[in-house]
Structure formats: structure tokens, C-alpha cells
Amino acid sequence: MARAVDEVHDVLQDGEQALRLLRLMLLIRRFEERAEEQYTRARIGGYLHLAIGEEAANVGSIDCLGPDDYLFTSYRDHAAALAVGSSPAAVMAELFGKVTGVARGYGGSMHLLDVDRRFLGGWGIVGGHLPIAVGAALALDYRDVAGAVLCQFGDGATNIGAFHEALNLAAVWSLPIVFQVINNLYGMGTSVEQSSAEPELYKRACAYRMHGERVDGNDLLAVREAAGRLLTRAREESRPALLETTTYRFRGHSVADAGKAYRTAEELASWRERDPIARYAGLLREHDLLDDGQLESMRKEVADEVSEAIREAAAAPAPDLGGLYENVYGDERWREQFERMDTAAPFGERMETRSWQS
Amino acid sequence: MAELTYREALRRALDEELERDDRVFLMGEEIGRFEGSYKVTAGLWAKYGPKRVRETPISEEGFVGAGIGAAMLGLRPVVEIMTINFILVAQDMVVNHAAKIRYMFGGKVGVPMVIRTPGGAGAQLTAQHSQSLEVWFAHVPGLKVVAPSNPADAYGLLKSAIRDDDPVLFVENLVLYNVTGSVPEPEEDFTLPLGRAHVAREGTDLTIVAHSYTVRRALAVADRLAQSGFEAEVVDLRTLRPLDVDTVVESVRKTNRVLIAEEGWATYGVGAELAARIGRACFDDLDAPPERVAGAEVPMPYAKPLELAALALEDKVEAAARSLLAECGLVGSA
């Protein structure tokens, strides 16, 4: 649901709401830890990018999305899927390459989506989804829908041309979109300082006469307040904004990266002290909204939920081989359009040779 | 039927589709007040306004991406890239995004978008503005590639492309814009299906396969060959993906000889693909191996004599055809 700015501040007045957000962050943390473990057991292939440490930056903004809003994010997308409410079992199944996955096992970790919840992906090319998110905002504007787009990406995306083209188009066309840069200080192993002439990334908005601001991405309520305010403004005034949320990934770029060659143990330790979940849980304790027992039972609940997701994903079938050629095209005439391309096609491509695997 | 230029036929198709379906909108550089770099969209901005005919900055990656996003939400953008050479800065959007979306998202969302762009050479536009890159895109599963050779086809195929639920690269040709031909009247709602080639001229001695402007050259060459007593059949592919191999094979089985002509570079090109297909399908029908003729494998030079030497003009296509016929012991009467 869309929330006015004053409501956003009201999280601490509403115990149920406050605990819901904590639970969501705990779920993401647990999901990521177990996904990492499942990867080492070779149940997950390809790349696996974890958002451990970035839970507040994800939950804080995504929780502000309203019924007509759309979400786009990068390949570090498990948190986004869980935050929009996709079933952990379907997300885990996608990581496992199972037919019950959110993309039926065709996309994997980097290409999650949930069309019903208007989450349009998990995208694998750094910065590539920014112009596409602008197009979604254009469609809202075209149809006169009072919705907005939240487009998340990492700090590394801010140096690619698509970033600048997307921000410029959103500004010259005055589109309802909030660009959220989740600045975790490193694009793979290259620091923001090393790669960005203006390392205060929110300032790049100036070049497009766009509002830009930076908030502490490990402060759930700060992210939520800023994202809520900017999304409301996007919906009501059809204006874009750039929101920088500074955070830190506790793991490497992907599971294949230990994340230690380019970062010091001291740096990691200092960020662990700013763990977004511990910090938010502490705040709730201060406001008497949480006690140790509740926290423990919540941890157990999400752990059980993730275990169940793993069980379901492991038990689900892999996609049928007969579906290899499905969904390359979607027009209902595609078979008749392509039928005359079957003649003398390469082995395995022409129908008479398709059965070589069976 | 009305006599229209290729440009006017395209404009009529755009106009009719804008009128028919309010999800359809145009987007591109200079397509509004400027009326299009090649004037294809002339009058449409005035008729439909800036929302349906959206002028963009010089930002191909940005606005092709925006087209993809709008299409994912159910609109039907028709994006103009001023020339095919500039699509390379949007290649990531076309190949990594538009072509992949439906499949990698498990069929849950599609991209009903058309990208219109002219390719071709011959106006001394030199190396960076004279390319025929359509085969790059025809290589990619998830895309459809259309390349009409005349006004009626341009009209019927563009309407089909706009109504298609998948991303379509619609390749026009700079040199064709002023070519005229008969085009059906709007009330006929004429469309041409994707994936169907057309026998543009019937013949028995040789098949010449071509697309886009090269079809006109092939037809002219067929007339010249007729003077020598040879009847060439000309197959206009119309679409490169889906590729109508059947029509080509049917023709080759009849003529036993085939020449594939294209304006771009031959290596890894349309001719390469078709030669492989024909080699398999017509192994026992061929009197000679399939021959290819194409543009010289150099970046396009500027100086007119050099440019003419680099193009696959009628003389070169004719020489290739005669060489192939001679290989089969057919020397002709003239």
C-alpha cells in the first residue's frame, strides 16, 4: 500500500508493522545464508549474488511500493523477490532450476520476477535495466496511471552509459521513477572511489536537474522514509529522483568471491557493527516493541520457512526437456511463422532430429 | 491499389496502426516536428501529437530500452533508429534484453516492439553509414527480422510486425525510399505473414535469392539473363528470421542452380546460412555448388569508383550468375 510520509514515521507506533519489517529482513538474511550453503552443495548453479548486509536498503524502499508501482532490480535480486512477497519456495526453486521456480527454471538466480506483484526482474547486465525501467515509467505516464517505478541497481552501474541515458530521458520526459543506487562501496572488487570521479553518487542527479539524496542504507526507517517520500512525489508530480542508499555486502560479489582481497578485516568488522538487522532490532527493543523471546521465535519461524522452501524446491521436478523451445517467441502464430525454417536446419534443430536426447 | 513510394507505404502502415490501436506509439530521433530524417513519419506528429509520436534525444540505448519497458507493460512501441549503423550503440538492449526477456523470465512477460531502421549503401555515406547488419540480428533467437524489397511488402509486413507479439527488427533501405509500386488500399487491411518468402519472378535455369534492395538488382539481372535465353527465378526472402527455407528449396529443386545475393558481407551471411541449408536439402538436385555474391569485404570507401566497386551491383550479380551457369556448361545465346 502507498503510504504518506507521516505514516512512514509511524512504523514505531504500530507494533505489528514494525515486527513485519523485521521479520522480512530476517527472512532475507536466512534465505541468503541457506542459499549460500545450497550453492556449496551444488544444488544451485551459475552465479549467486547474495544481499547479506543489504536487507534494509532493499526492504526499506520496496515496502513503499503501491498497487500501481513497478519494481526493477539488478542480478542481486533474491531480497527484492522476497520483499515483494514472492514465495520463498518459488524463489528457491528458481535457484535450483526447478519448474516450480518463479521463472519456471529458465532464469535462475539473476532473473527472478513476479509479474502479479509487478516485480519485473532481476537483470544480468550491469545498468542494462535502467532504460527499460524508464520505459515502464513511460507506459504509466502514457496510460495516465498514478503509479511509479522503483529501479534499483548497484554503484557499479552508475558509470555505464545506460545510467546516464536513463536518467536524462526520465528527466526530460518528467517520468515517475525513483532510481535507487544501492551503494555497497564496491563493484565486484573495484571501489567506488577508484571508479567514480564523483563518488558521492547521488550528486550525479544534478547533471539532469533531478532531485538526488543520500541516506544511510543500513537504517531501515531512513530508507523507508526517503523512498516513500520520493515515490509519492513521483506518483503525484510525475518527477524522477535519484536515491543513494549506502550499505555494505558482508559477502563477496558472488559466492565465488571471498570478498577479502580488496577489503580489510577491519573494514568488514566496522560494517558488521552497523548490521542493519541488529540495528533495527535494537531500535525496536528501545521502543519496547520487541523482546529476546520474540526475536528468537521469529528467527526460528523464518528458519523453518526457508528449510521448508529448500525441501519443496529439492522435491520439485526439473523443467521438461520438451519445453526447451518454448517461449523463445510468444506470438500465437510463431509456429507457423517458423515452420518453413525447419527444412535442412542443423542437426537437433529440425524436427526429425529433435528426439536425439530421448 | 495506389501508386506509392516505399516511404509513403511505410507511412501509411504507421498511420493505420496508430489509428487502429491506441497502444501503438512511435519513438525516435527527429521523427516529430522534423518529420523523420528520411521523412517516413512526415505528418504523423501533427496528426497524433507528441505522446503518440515521441521525439527522443540522441540516445539509442536509452530509448530502445524505454521501448522494451513500455512493451513489457503492454504498449506497442515502434522505435525508429535513424540508420542501422546507430543500432550498434543499442545492441545490448536488442540482443541482451529484447531477445531474451520472454524466455529467461519463463514466458511470463513479452516484448511486442518493432524497431524500424534503414540499412544499405550506395550514396557515398562511407564506412560508418553504409552497412547491412541485419544478419547480426537474424542470428539471434528471440528476434524476428524483416527486410522488405518493395512498397507493397513494406506496407503489409510493417502492419504484421506491429501486430506481432515479439520483438521485430524491421530493416528498410535508404535507396528504396523513393522507389514506387502498387500498394493495396487501406480498407483491404492488407498484411503479409512473417516467415513467408515470395517468388518475385519465375524461371527454370537458375534461382537467385535476395532480400531488400538486392531483390531489385536480382530482377534486373534476370531481365538481362533473359536476353541470353536464360530464365532466372528470383526468390525474395522478405523475412530473414523466420527464414522461409522451403520456398528457396522448392525453387532450387526446379532450377538445380542457386545464387544467393546480398548487399552486406557474405562471410557468415544470409548466403552462408542458405548454402548450408540448400547443400543438405538439395544435395542431389544441384548441378553446381551454391554460389554467393555480396558486398566487398572492406569497410565502405568514399570515392565513387571505389564505392561502386565495393557494392554488389547488377554487373557483379550478373557475372556471378553467368559464371555459375557456365560452370554447368550453359553459356547462353547472346
XYZ file of C-alpha atoms in Angstrom:
692
model
C 0.000 0.000 0.000
C 1.099 3.538 -0.691
C 1.901 5.443 2.459
C 2.048 9.131 3.121
C 5.245 10.486 4.624
C 3.815 10.854 8.117
C 2.693 7.237 8.066
C 6.225 6.158 7.258
C 7.383 7.723 10.508
C 4.655 5.800 12.223
C 6.294 2.399 11.958
C 7.326 2.654 15.566
C 3.759 3.443 16.608
C 2.496 0.262 15.041
C 3.979 -2.833 16.611
C 2.641 -5.225 14.033
C 4.034 -3.199 11.164
C 7.374 -2.814 12.909
C 7.720 -6.529 13.503
C 6.626 -7.399 9.968
C 9.548 -5.440 8.572
C 11.966 -7.084 10.985
C 10.683 -10.488 10.061
C 11.109 -9.733 6.362
C 14.741 -8.762 6.872
C 15.342 -11.876 8.961
C 13.753 -13.986 6.247
C 16.036 -12.486 3.600
C 19.124 -12.982 5.781
C 18.247 -16.586 6.471
C 17.306 -17.269 2.865
C 20.649 -15.928 1.652
C 22.646 -17.896 4.212
C 20.925 -21.108 3.247
C 21.230 -20.336 -0.474
C 24.974 -19.948 0.035
C 25.062 -23.313 1.739
C 22.981 -24.929 -1.003
C 25.345 -23.491 -3.594
C 28.298 -25.181 -1.933
C 26.304 -28.400 -2.116
C 25.966 -27.879 -5.874
C 22.188 -27.640 -5.773
C 22.484 -24.166 -7.285
C 24.484 -23.470 -10.442
C 25.782 -20.392 -12.229
C 26.351 -17.208 -10.294
C 24.882 -16.479 -6.890
C 24.945 -12.892 -5.626
C 23.908 -12.505 -2.019
C 22.440 -9.418 -0.383
C 23.531 -10.233 3.169
C 24.051 -6.852 4.821
C 21.852 -5.031 2.318
C 18.492 -6.048 3.768
C 17.443 -2.594 4.964
C 18.273 -0.939 1.639
C 16.007 -3.457 -0.077
C 13.143 -3.776 2.358
C 13.047 -0.071 3.201
C 12.305 1.028 -0.342
C 10.356 -1.950 -1.649
C 7.957 -1.758 1.262
C 6.861 1.649 -0.022
C 5.595 0.311 -3.338
C 1.908 0.840 -4.005
C -0.620 -1.154 -6.049
C 0.257 0.563 -9.338
C 4.010 0.655 -8.825
C 6.637 -1.456 -10.556
C 9.992 -2.743 -9.355
C 13.156 -3.460 -11.356
C 16.429 -4.562 -9.826
C 19.835 -5.997 -10.675
C 21.011 -9.612 -10.528
C 21.403 -9.342 -6.743
C 17.699 -9.901 -6.618
C 16.671 -12.515 -4.065
C 15.960 -9.840 -1.477
C 13.743 -7.945 -3.902
C 11.701 -11.034 -4.716
C 11.182 -11.865 -1.067
C 10.407 -8.243 -0.224
C 7.611 -8.023 -2.810
C 6.141 -11.142 -1.284
C 7.116 -13.871 -3.737
C 7.021 -17.265 -2.088
C 10.429 -18.311 -0.719
C 9.785 -21.799 -2.078
C 9.273 -20.478 -5.615
C 12.351 -18.274 -5.346
C 14.483 -21.139 -4.019
C 13.064 -23.408 -6.722
C 14.243 -20.922 -9.336
C 17.736 -21.035 -7.844
C 17.546 -24.810 -8.018
C 16.412 -24.636 -11.663
C 13.065 -26.245 -10.977
C 9.833 -25.911 -12.881
C 8.083 -24.512 -9.796
C 10.502 -21.576 -9.817
C 9.299 -18.027 -10.396
C 10.679 -18.165 -13.956
C 9.946 -21.889 -14.347
C 13.650 -22.688 -14.077
C 14.595 -20.728 -17.194
C 16.080 -17.704 -15.456
C 17.907 -18.782 -12.333
C 19.213 -16.598 -9.536
C 19.721 -13.467 -11.626
C 16.356 -13.398 -13.384
C 13.678 -13.574 -10.735
C 10.378 -11.852 -11.391
C 6.815 -11.786 -10.153
C 4.508 -10.223 -12.697
C 1.473 -10.371 -10.391
C 3.372 -8.305 -7.831
C 4.695 -6.026 -10.613
C 8.272 -7.056 -9.954
C 9.748 -7.057 -13.474
C 13.101 -8.618 -12.899
C 16.216 -9.393 -11.897
C 18.559 -8.298 -14.729
C 22.026 -9.575 -15.524
C 23.782 -6.822 -17.460
C 25.067 -4.066 -15.178
C 22.946 -0.974 -15.772
C 21.046 -2.511 -18.687
C 17.687 -2.481 -16.961
C 17.686 1.239 -16.245
C 16.404 2.314 -19.675
C 13.844 -0.492 -19.502
C 12.591 0.764 -16.151
C 12.294 4.215 -17.741
C 10.079 2.599 -20.384
C 7.852 1.173 -17.666
C 7.512 4.676 -16.219
C 6.757 5.937 -19.709
C 3.965 3.358 -20.005
C 2.456 4.545 -16.701
C 2.603 8.110 -17.940
C 1.185 7.105 -21.352
C -1.771 5.421 -19.688
C -2.227 8.131 -17.091
C -1.820 5.672 -14.233
C -0.793 7.286 -10.949
C 1.894 4.706 -10.294
C 5.664 4.900 -10.089
C 8.681 2.739 -10.852
C 11.392 1.866 -8.358
C 14.585 0.919 -10.173
C 17.389 -0.480 -8.041
C 20.980 -1.035 -9.128
C 24.461 -1.139 -7.679
C 27.114 1.550 -7.515
C 28.956 -0.065 -10.433
C 26.027 0.722 -12.752
C 26.497 4.470 -12.346
C 29.484 4.538 -14.674
C 27.826 2.889 -17.627
C 26.218 4.859 -20.450
C 22.792 3.353 -19.886
C 22.686 5.008 -16.435
C 23.179 8.464 -17.912
C 20.811 7.903 -20.809
C 18.134 6.588 -18.469
C 18.400 9.489 -16.033
C 18.402 12.010 -18.844
C 15.323 10.504 -20.503
C 13.470 10.249 -17.197
C 14.207 13.910 -16.543
C 13.455 15.361 -19.981
C 10.239 13.365 -20.121
C 9.408 14.006 -16.461
C 8.635 10.399 -15.642
C 7.508 8.837 -12.353
C 10.585 6.839 -11.421
C 12.874 6.589 -8.420
C 16.374 5.367 -9.234
C 17.809 3.718 -6.165
C 21.525 3.129 -6.178
C 22.376 0.529 -3.583
C 25.917 1.666 -2.967
C 27.777 -1.173 -1.270
C 31.088 0.573 -1.955
C 32.416 -1.985 -4.451
C 31.582 -3.035 -7.997
C 32.952 -6.552 -7.748
C 36.405 -5.742 -6.315
C 36.722 -2.164 -7.548
C 35.875 0.557 -5.073
C 33.578 3.476 -5.793
C 36.467 5.845 -5.061
C 38.569 4.113 -7.688
C 35.904 4.032 -10.375
C 33.823 7.168 -9.894
C 35.120 10.696 -10.376
C 32.192 11.847 -8.214
C 31.979 9.149 -5.551
C 29.021 10.822 -3.875
C 26.787 9.165 -6.375
C 23.561 10.996 -5.538
C 25.177 14.205 -6.789
C 25.035 12.877 -10.323
C 21.335 13.741 -10.278
C 22.372 17.400 -10.581
C 23.515 16.797 -14.140
C 19.890 16.035 -15.005
C 18.315 18.720 -12.800
C 16.919 15.837 -10.815
C 16.488 15.577 -7.088
C 19.235 13.442 -5.548
C 19.812 12.438 -1.968
C 21.802 10.006 0.109
C 20.591 8.091 3.119
C 22.143 5.515 5.381
C 21.128 2.319 3.662
C 21.576 0.312 6.824
C 18.923 2.378 8.582
C 15.659 0.757 7.599
C 13.483 3.673 8.628
C 15.679 6.250 6.920
C 15.495 4.309 3.659
C 11.784 3.830 4.078
C 11.148 7.476 4.776
C 13.169 8.705 1.794
C 11.873 6.101 -0.655
C 8.293 6.635 0.484
C 8.582 10.380 0.060
C 10.232 10.164 -3.360
C 7.807 7.551 -4.655
C 4.870 9.651 -3.510
C 6.353 12.630 -5.309
C 6.899 10.529 -8.417
C 3.274 9.387 -8.385
C 1.774 12.765 -7.617
C 4.045 15.055 -9.603
C 5.477 12.624 -12.164
C 9.065 13.525 -11.354
C 12.127 11.300 -11.176
C 14.664 11.167 -8.357
C 17.956 9.509 -7.535
C 18.178 7.959 -4.088
C 21.531 6.683 -2.910
C 21.438 4.175 -0.089
C 24.886 3.412 1.303
C 25.369 -0.069 2.601
C 27.807 -2.966 2.586
C 27.726 -6.538 1.462
C 29.018 -8.867 4.109
C 29.837 -11.458 1.490
C 31.857 -11.255 -1.720
C 30.473 -10.075 -5.053
C 29.226 -13.575 -5.685
C 29.652 -16.839 -3.851
C 32.796 -17.429 -5.917
C 34.412 -14.336 -4.363
C 35.537 -14.404 -0.734
C 35.422 -10.614 -0.748
C 38.705 -10.326 1.120
C 41.332 -9.434 -1.478
C 40.122 -5.855 -1.813
C 38.700 -5.218 1.652
C 40.323 -5.260 5.068
C 39.144 -7.295 8.033
C 38.817 -4.033 9.986
C 36.522 -2.555 7.343
C 34.317 -5.612 7.359
C 34.225 -5.649 11.155
C 33.248 -1.984 11.293
C 30.341 -2.619 8.962
C 29.258 -5.661 10.912
C 28.766 -3.323 13.830
C 26.309 -1.481 11.640
C 24.402 -4.619 10.726
C 21.028 -3.323 9.516
C 19.038 -6.080 11.181
C 20.731 -5.872 14.577
C 20.362 -2.143 14.405
C 16.666 -2.205 13.655
C 16.045 -4.924 16.244
C 17.839 -2.714 18.779
C 15.593 0.184 17.889
C 12.500 -1.936 18.371
C 13.789 -3.070 21.742
C 14.306 0.527 22.792
C 10.700 1.203 21.909
C 9.531 -1.887 23.764
C 8.261 -3.423 20.562
C 10.492 -6.469 20.734
C 11.929 -8.771 23.356
C 14.505 -11.545 23.110
C 11.883 -14.241 23.149
C 10.028 -12.710 20.226
C 13.233 -12.279 18.273
C 14.200 -15.870 18.905
C 10.848 -17.221 17.855
C 10.884 -15.020 14.758
C 14.321 -16.340 13.817
C 13.050 -19.859 14.254
C 9.968 -19.140 12.175
C 11.922 -17.809 9.212
C 14.479 -20.611 9.537
C 11.655 -23.128 9.311
C 10.137 -21.291 6.381
C 13.427 -21.369 4.484
C 14.003 -25.027 5.358
C 10.573 -25.803 4.007
C 11.362 -23.770 0.861
C 14.505 -25.849 0.364
C 12.584 -29.061 0.899
C 9.944 -28.045 -1.627
C 12.499 -26.836 -4.149
C 14.544 -30.009 -3.858
C 11.455 -32.169 -4.332
C 10.157 -30.237 -7.340
C 10.800 -31.543 -10.849
C 13.260 -30.001 -13.299
C 11.668 -28.429 -16.373
C 10.602 -30.888 -19.025
C 13.063 -31.198 -21.932
C 10.096 -30.829 -24.250
C 9.957 -27.206 -23.127
C 13.428 -26.319 -24.438
C 11.970 -24.376 -27.358
C 9.018 -22.852 -25.522
C 8.790 -19.112 -25.007
C 11.568 -18.071 -27.345
C 8.633 -16.403 -29.096
C 5.194 -15.654 -27.792
C 3.093 -14.614 -30.734
C 0.450 -17.275 -31.218
C 1.480 -17.599 -34.876
C 5.138 -18.309 -34.116
C 4.991 -21.991 -35.045
C 3.513 -21.311 -38.446
C 5.900 -18.393 -38.925
C 8.882 -20.666 -38.270
C 7.674 -23.935 -39.787
C 9.372 -23.260 -43.127
C 12.679 -22.702 -41.328
C 12.740 -26.333 -40.265
C 13.953 -27.632 -43.615
C 17.641 -28.567 -43.526
C 18.086 -26.875 -40.171
C 21.156 -28.043 -38.218
C 21.080 -31.414 -36.509
C 18.973 -31.224 -33.382
C 17.133 -28.137 -34.637
C 14.976 -29.702 -37.347
C 12.017 -31.630 -36.046
C 13.093 -35.038 -37.352
C 16.301 -34.771 -35.264
C 14.837 -33.203 -32.144
C 14.427 -36.541 -30.430
C 18.169 -37.301 -30.264
C 18.172 -36.869 -26.492
C 15.365 -39.277 -25.764
C -4.410 -0.061 -55.458
C -2.483 3.179 -55.235
C 0.934 4.033 -56.592
C 3.082 4.902 -53.579
C 6.736 5.190 -52.757
C 8.291 2.773 -50.282
C 8.441 5.730 -47.865
C 4.749 6.521 -48.321
C 3.794 2.879 -47.939
C 5.594 2.734 -44.608
C 3.955 5.967 -43.522
C 0.529 4.631 -44.432
C 1.148 1.480 -42.419
C 2.226 3.526 -39.385
C -0.736 5.851 -39.757
C -3.218 2.993 -39.960
C -1.755 1.155 -36.983
C -1.687 4.336 -34.883
C -5.315 4.854 -35.799
C -6.312 1.244 -35.153
C -4.656 0.619 -31.796
C -4.007 3.250 -29.148
C -1.302 1.076 -27.597
C 0.809 1.775 -30.668
C 3.148 4.763 -30.421
C 6.233 5.898 -32.307
C 9.514 6.891 -30.749
C 12.772 8.050 -32.296
C 15.135 10.856 -33.158
C 13.716 13.673 -35.285
C 10.515 11.763 -36.059
C 8.186 14.560 -34.899
C 8.498 18.178 -35.931
C 11.479 17.324 -38.138
C 9.257 14.638 -39.746
C 11.953 11.981 -39.739
C 15.481 12.006 -41.028
C 14.162 10.198 -44.128
C 10.660 11.681 -43.788
C 8.927 8.368 -43.206
C 6.934 9.832 -40.309
C 6.042 13.097 -42.055
C 2.688 14.435 -40.881
C 2.194 11.931 -38.101
C 3.344 14.206 -35.266
C 0.914 16.844 -36.445
C -1.875 14.288 -36.656
C -1.284 12.289 -33.475
C 0.625 14.664 -31.208
C 3.758 14.320 -29.100
C 2.516 11.444 -26.954
C 1.885 9.055 -29.845
C 4.849 10.336 -31.853
C 7.550 10.827 -29.238
C 10.688 12.720 -30.172
C 13.784 11.447 -28.416
C 17.250 12.759 -27.700
C 20.198 11.101 -29.455
C 20.147 8.256 -27.017
C 19.604 4.971 -28.827
C 20.406 2.702 -25.921
C 18.105 4.757 -23.731
C 15.078 4.910 -25.979
C 15.323 1.359 -27.328
C 15.410 0.288 -23.682
C 12.433 2.532 -22.964
C 10.599 0.850 -25.827
C 11.296 -2.521 -24.258
C 9.994 -1.411 -20.874
C 6.854 0.121 -22.381
C 6.271 -3.088 -24.374
C 6.640 -5.183 -21.216
C 3.754 -3.186 -19.761
C 1.600 -3.902 -22.810
C 2.170 -0.952 -25.121
C 3.272 -1.475 -28.732
C 6.159 0.867 -29.395
C 7.504 1.340 -32.903
C 11.007 2.673 -32.413
C 12.882 4.317 -35.244
C 16.675 4.123 -35.362
C 17.846 6.716 -37.861
C 20.073 4.207 -39.650
C 21.020 0.654 -38.817
C 24.577 1.773 -38.104
C 23.413 3.557 -34.954
C 21.685 0.479 -33.579
C 25.083 -0.773 -32.507
C 25.053 1.582 -29.534
C 21.759 -0.064 -28.535
C 22.943 -3.586 -29.247
C 22.831 -4.519 -25.573
C 19.151 -3.568 -25.475
C 18.272 -5.518 -28.605
C 20.334 -8.668 -28.120
C 20.827 -8.971 -24.371
C 17.418 -7.678 -23.405
C 14.611 -7.642 -26.011
C 15.569 -11.034 -27.442
C 15.939 -12.713 -24.063
C 13.117 -11.392 -21.924
C 10.315 -13.793 -22.733
C 12.497 -16.888 -22.453
C 14.580 -16.054 -19.412
C 11.520 -14.937 -17.495
C 9.827 -18.256 -18.163
C 7.329 -16.912 -20.685
C 5.694 -14.626 -18.142
C 6.284 -11.365 -19.993
C 6.913 -10.442 -23.626
C 8.175 -7.554 -25.747
C 5.759 -6.610 -28.562
C 8.035 -3.980 -30.086
C 9.154 -3.026 -33.578
C 12.474 -1.364 -34.324
C 12.417 0.263 -37.761
C 15.704 1.231 -39.318
C 17.159 1.666 -42.789
C 20.317 -0.108 -43.875
C 22.059 -0.206 -47.200
C 24.697 1.672 -49.123
C 25.336 3.460 -52.376
C 25.050 7.151 -51.539
C 28.711 7.766 -50.672
C 27.895 7.708 -46.981
C 31.159 5.875 -46.313
C 32.266 3.297 -43.793
C 30.167 4.216 -40.749
C 26.875 4.805 -42.573
C 26.707 2.159 -45.281
C 26.280 -1.157 -43.557
C 23.840 -4.038 -43.923
C 23.929 -5.526 -40.458
C 20.602 -7.353 -40.490
C 22.258 -10.764 -40.334
C 23.729 -9.913 -36.942
C 20.189 -9.821 -35.636
C 18.911 -12.723 -37.718
C 21.476 -14.795 -35.801
C 19.670 -14.255 -32.505
C 16.854 -16.489 -31.227
C 14.123 -14.322 -29.768
C 14.235 -11.726 -32.537
C 12.400 -11.598 -35.842
C 13.986 -9.772 -38.768
C 12.024 -8.382 -41.699
C 13.544 -6.757 -44.807
C 11.005 -5.771 -47.489
C 12.071 -5.035 -51.051
C 9.129 -3.005 -52.390
C 6.319 -0.666 -51.278
C 3.529 -3.238 -51.023
C 5.675 -5.592 -48.982
C 6.867 -2.752 -46.780
C 3.229 -1.864 -46.103
C 1.960 -5.391 -45.463
C 4.941 -6.541 -43.443
C 5.135 -3.451 -41.243
C 1.491 -3.857 -40.268
C 2.155 -7.509 -39.410
C 5.274 -6.613 -37.446
C 3.387 -4.057 -35.346
C 0.664 -6.606 -34.595
C 3.211 -9.279 -33.675
C 3.756 -10.100 -30.002
C 7.530 -10.443 -30.310
C 10.384 -8.009 -30.921
C 10.813 -7.399 -34.649
C 13.722 -5.639 -36.341
C 12.239 -4.078 -39.457
C 15.045 -3.272 -41.876
C 14.306 -0.673 -44.517
C 16.700 0.518 -47.184
C 17.898 4.053 -47.870
C 17.957 3.556 -51.602
C 14.460 2.083 -51.669
C 12.641 5.012 -50.035
C 11.875 6.694 -53.361
C 11.005 3.535 -55.261
C 7.337 3.353 -56.251
C 4.929 0.475 -56.526
C 1.285 -0.508 -56.199
C 0.012 -0.680 -52.646
C -3.407 -2.023 -51.580
C -5.999 0.442 -50.314
C -6.394 0.866 -46.531
C -9.874 -0.686 -46.430
C -8.421 -4.006 -47.570
C -6.461 -4.290 -44.285
C -3.697 -5.929 -46.282
C -0.998 -7.715 -44.293
C 1.756 -10.160 -45.210
C 2.722 -13.023 -42.902
C 6.200 -13.224 -41.388
C 8.201 -16.285 -42.410
C 6.920 -16.459 -45.983
C 9.227 -15.769 -48.920
C 7.894 -14.711 -52.289
C 8.780 -15.839 -55.781
C 9.164 -12.439 -57.400
C 9.907 -13.848 -60.851
C 9.513 -17.361 -62.123
C 12.256 -19.130 -64.061
C 13.738 -22.520 -64.757
C 17.501 -22.169 -65.225
C 18.745 -20.562 -62.066
C 17.436 -19.346 -58.717
C 18.630 -16.008 -57.379
C 17.792 -15.481 -53.702
C 17.876 -11.983 -52.254
C 16.293 -9.595 -49.758
C 15.689 -5.867 -49.527
C 17.197 -3.724 -52.277
C 19.156 -6.631 -53.748
C 15.848 -8.132 -54.941
C 15.556 -5.246 -57.395
C 19.066 -5.918 -58.619
C 18.283 -9.605 -58.982
C 15.180 -8.800 -61.025
C 17.187 -6.510 -63.317
C 19.803 -9.228 -63.723
C 17.080 -11.758 -64.525
C 15.930 -9.465 -67.350
C 19.472 -9.271 -68.689
C 19.868 -13.042 -68.493
C 16.600 -13.442 -70.371
C 18.213 -11.606 -73.263
C 20.664 -14.506 -73.414
C 17.922 -17.067 -73.215
C 18.200 -17.900 -69.528
C 15.186 -17.763 -67.255
C 16.176 -16.931 -63.703
C 13.777 -17.379 -60.812
C 14.046 -14.687 -58.164
C 13.117 -15.502 -54.573
C 12.526 -12.507 -52.296
C 13.076 -13.714 -48.737
C 11.005 -10.896 -47.179
C 11.980 -12.075 -43.680
C 15.385 -13.342 -42.542
C 14.163 -14.762 -39.257
C 11.920 -16.694 -39.584
C 13.654 -17.797 -42.782
C 11.450 -19.480 -45.384
C 13.846 -22.208 -46.473
C 11.040 -24.205 -48.101
C 10.368 -21.671 -50.836
C 14.075 -21.482 -51.647
C 14.459 -25.251 -51.678
C 11.396 -25.703 -53.844
C 12.836 -23.273 -56.344
C 16.309 -24.841 -56.327
C 14.826 -28.292 -56.870
C 13.282 -26.864 -60.004
C 16.254 -24.886 -61.339
C 19.133 -27.017 -59.976
C 21.304 -23.900 -59.607
C 21.326 -21.210 -56.972
C 22.977 -17.869 -56.447
C 22.458 -16.037 -53.162
C 22.944 -12.302 -53.492
C 23.155 -9.847 -50.612
C 24.269 -6.294 -50.052
C 26.217 -6.936 -46.853
C 29.324 -9.051 -46.401
C 28.976 -12.701 -47.399
C 31.063 -14.298 -44.703
C 28.676 -15.709 -42.073
C 25.862 -14.052 -44.006
C 22.450 -14.946 -45.470
C 24.162 -16.806 -48.297
C 26.269 -18.786 -45.870
C 23.197 -19.939 -43.997
C 21.197 -20.701 -47.133
C 24.074 -22.511 -48.834
C 24.300 -24.863 -45.874
C 20.562 -25.482 -45.949
C 20.486 -25.964 -49.702
C 23.512 -28.253 -49.551
C 21.613 -30.582 -47.284
C 18.125 -30.288 -48.773
C 19.116 -30.230 -52.442
C 22.244 -32.416 -52.438
C 21.009 -34.496 -55.334
C 19.358 -31.651 -57.197
C 22.325 -29.338 -57.630
C 24.280 -29.111 -60.842
C 26.883 -26.930 -59.123
C 27.620 -25.864 -55.546
C 25.564 -22.895 -54.331
C 27.251 -19.625 -55.267
C 27.271 -16.394 -53.265
C 27.678 -12.795 -54.324
C 27.815 -9.888 -51.899
C 29.488 -6.627 -50.992
C 33.278 -6.472 -50.981
C 34.671 -7.382 -47.580
C 36.028 -3.951 -46.815
C 34.654 -1.008 -44.827
C 32.733 1.035 -47.399
C 35.073 3.515 -49.160
C 34.029 7.069 -50.030
C 35.346 7.730 -53.556
C 32.561 6.922 -56.024
C 34.501 4.475 -58.221
C 35.669 2.606 -55.138
C 32.188 2.557 -53.658
C 30.711 1.195 -56.869
C 33.394 -1.482 -56.919
C 32.528 -2.483 -53.364
C 28.776 -2.844 -53.942
C 27.084 -5.972 -55.221
C 25.600 -4.103 -58.194
C 23.842 -5.658 -61.180
C 27.074 -6.263 -63.095
C 28.579 -8.241 -60.258
C 25.398 -10.252 -59.650
C 25.106 -10.912 -63.382
C 28.731 -12.002 -63.623
C 28.199 -14.384 -60.722
C 25.073 -15.795 -62.364
C 26.800 -16.290 -65.711
C 29.794 -17.875 -64.029
C 27.526 -20.336 -62.262
C 25.664 -21.147 -65.488
C 28.983 -21.598 -67.319
C 30.111 -23.972 -64.587
C 27.123 -26.087 -65.591
C 28.043 -25.865 -69.270
C 25.421 -23.217 -70.048
C 26.928 -20.312 -71.988
C 23.854 -18.599 -73.392
C 22.749 -17.376 -76.755
C 23.833 -13.731 -76.794
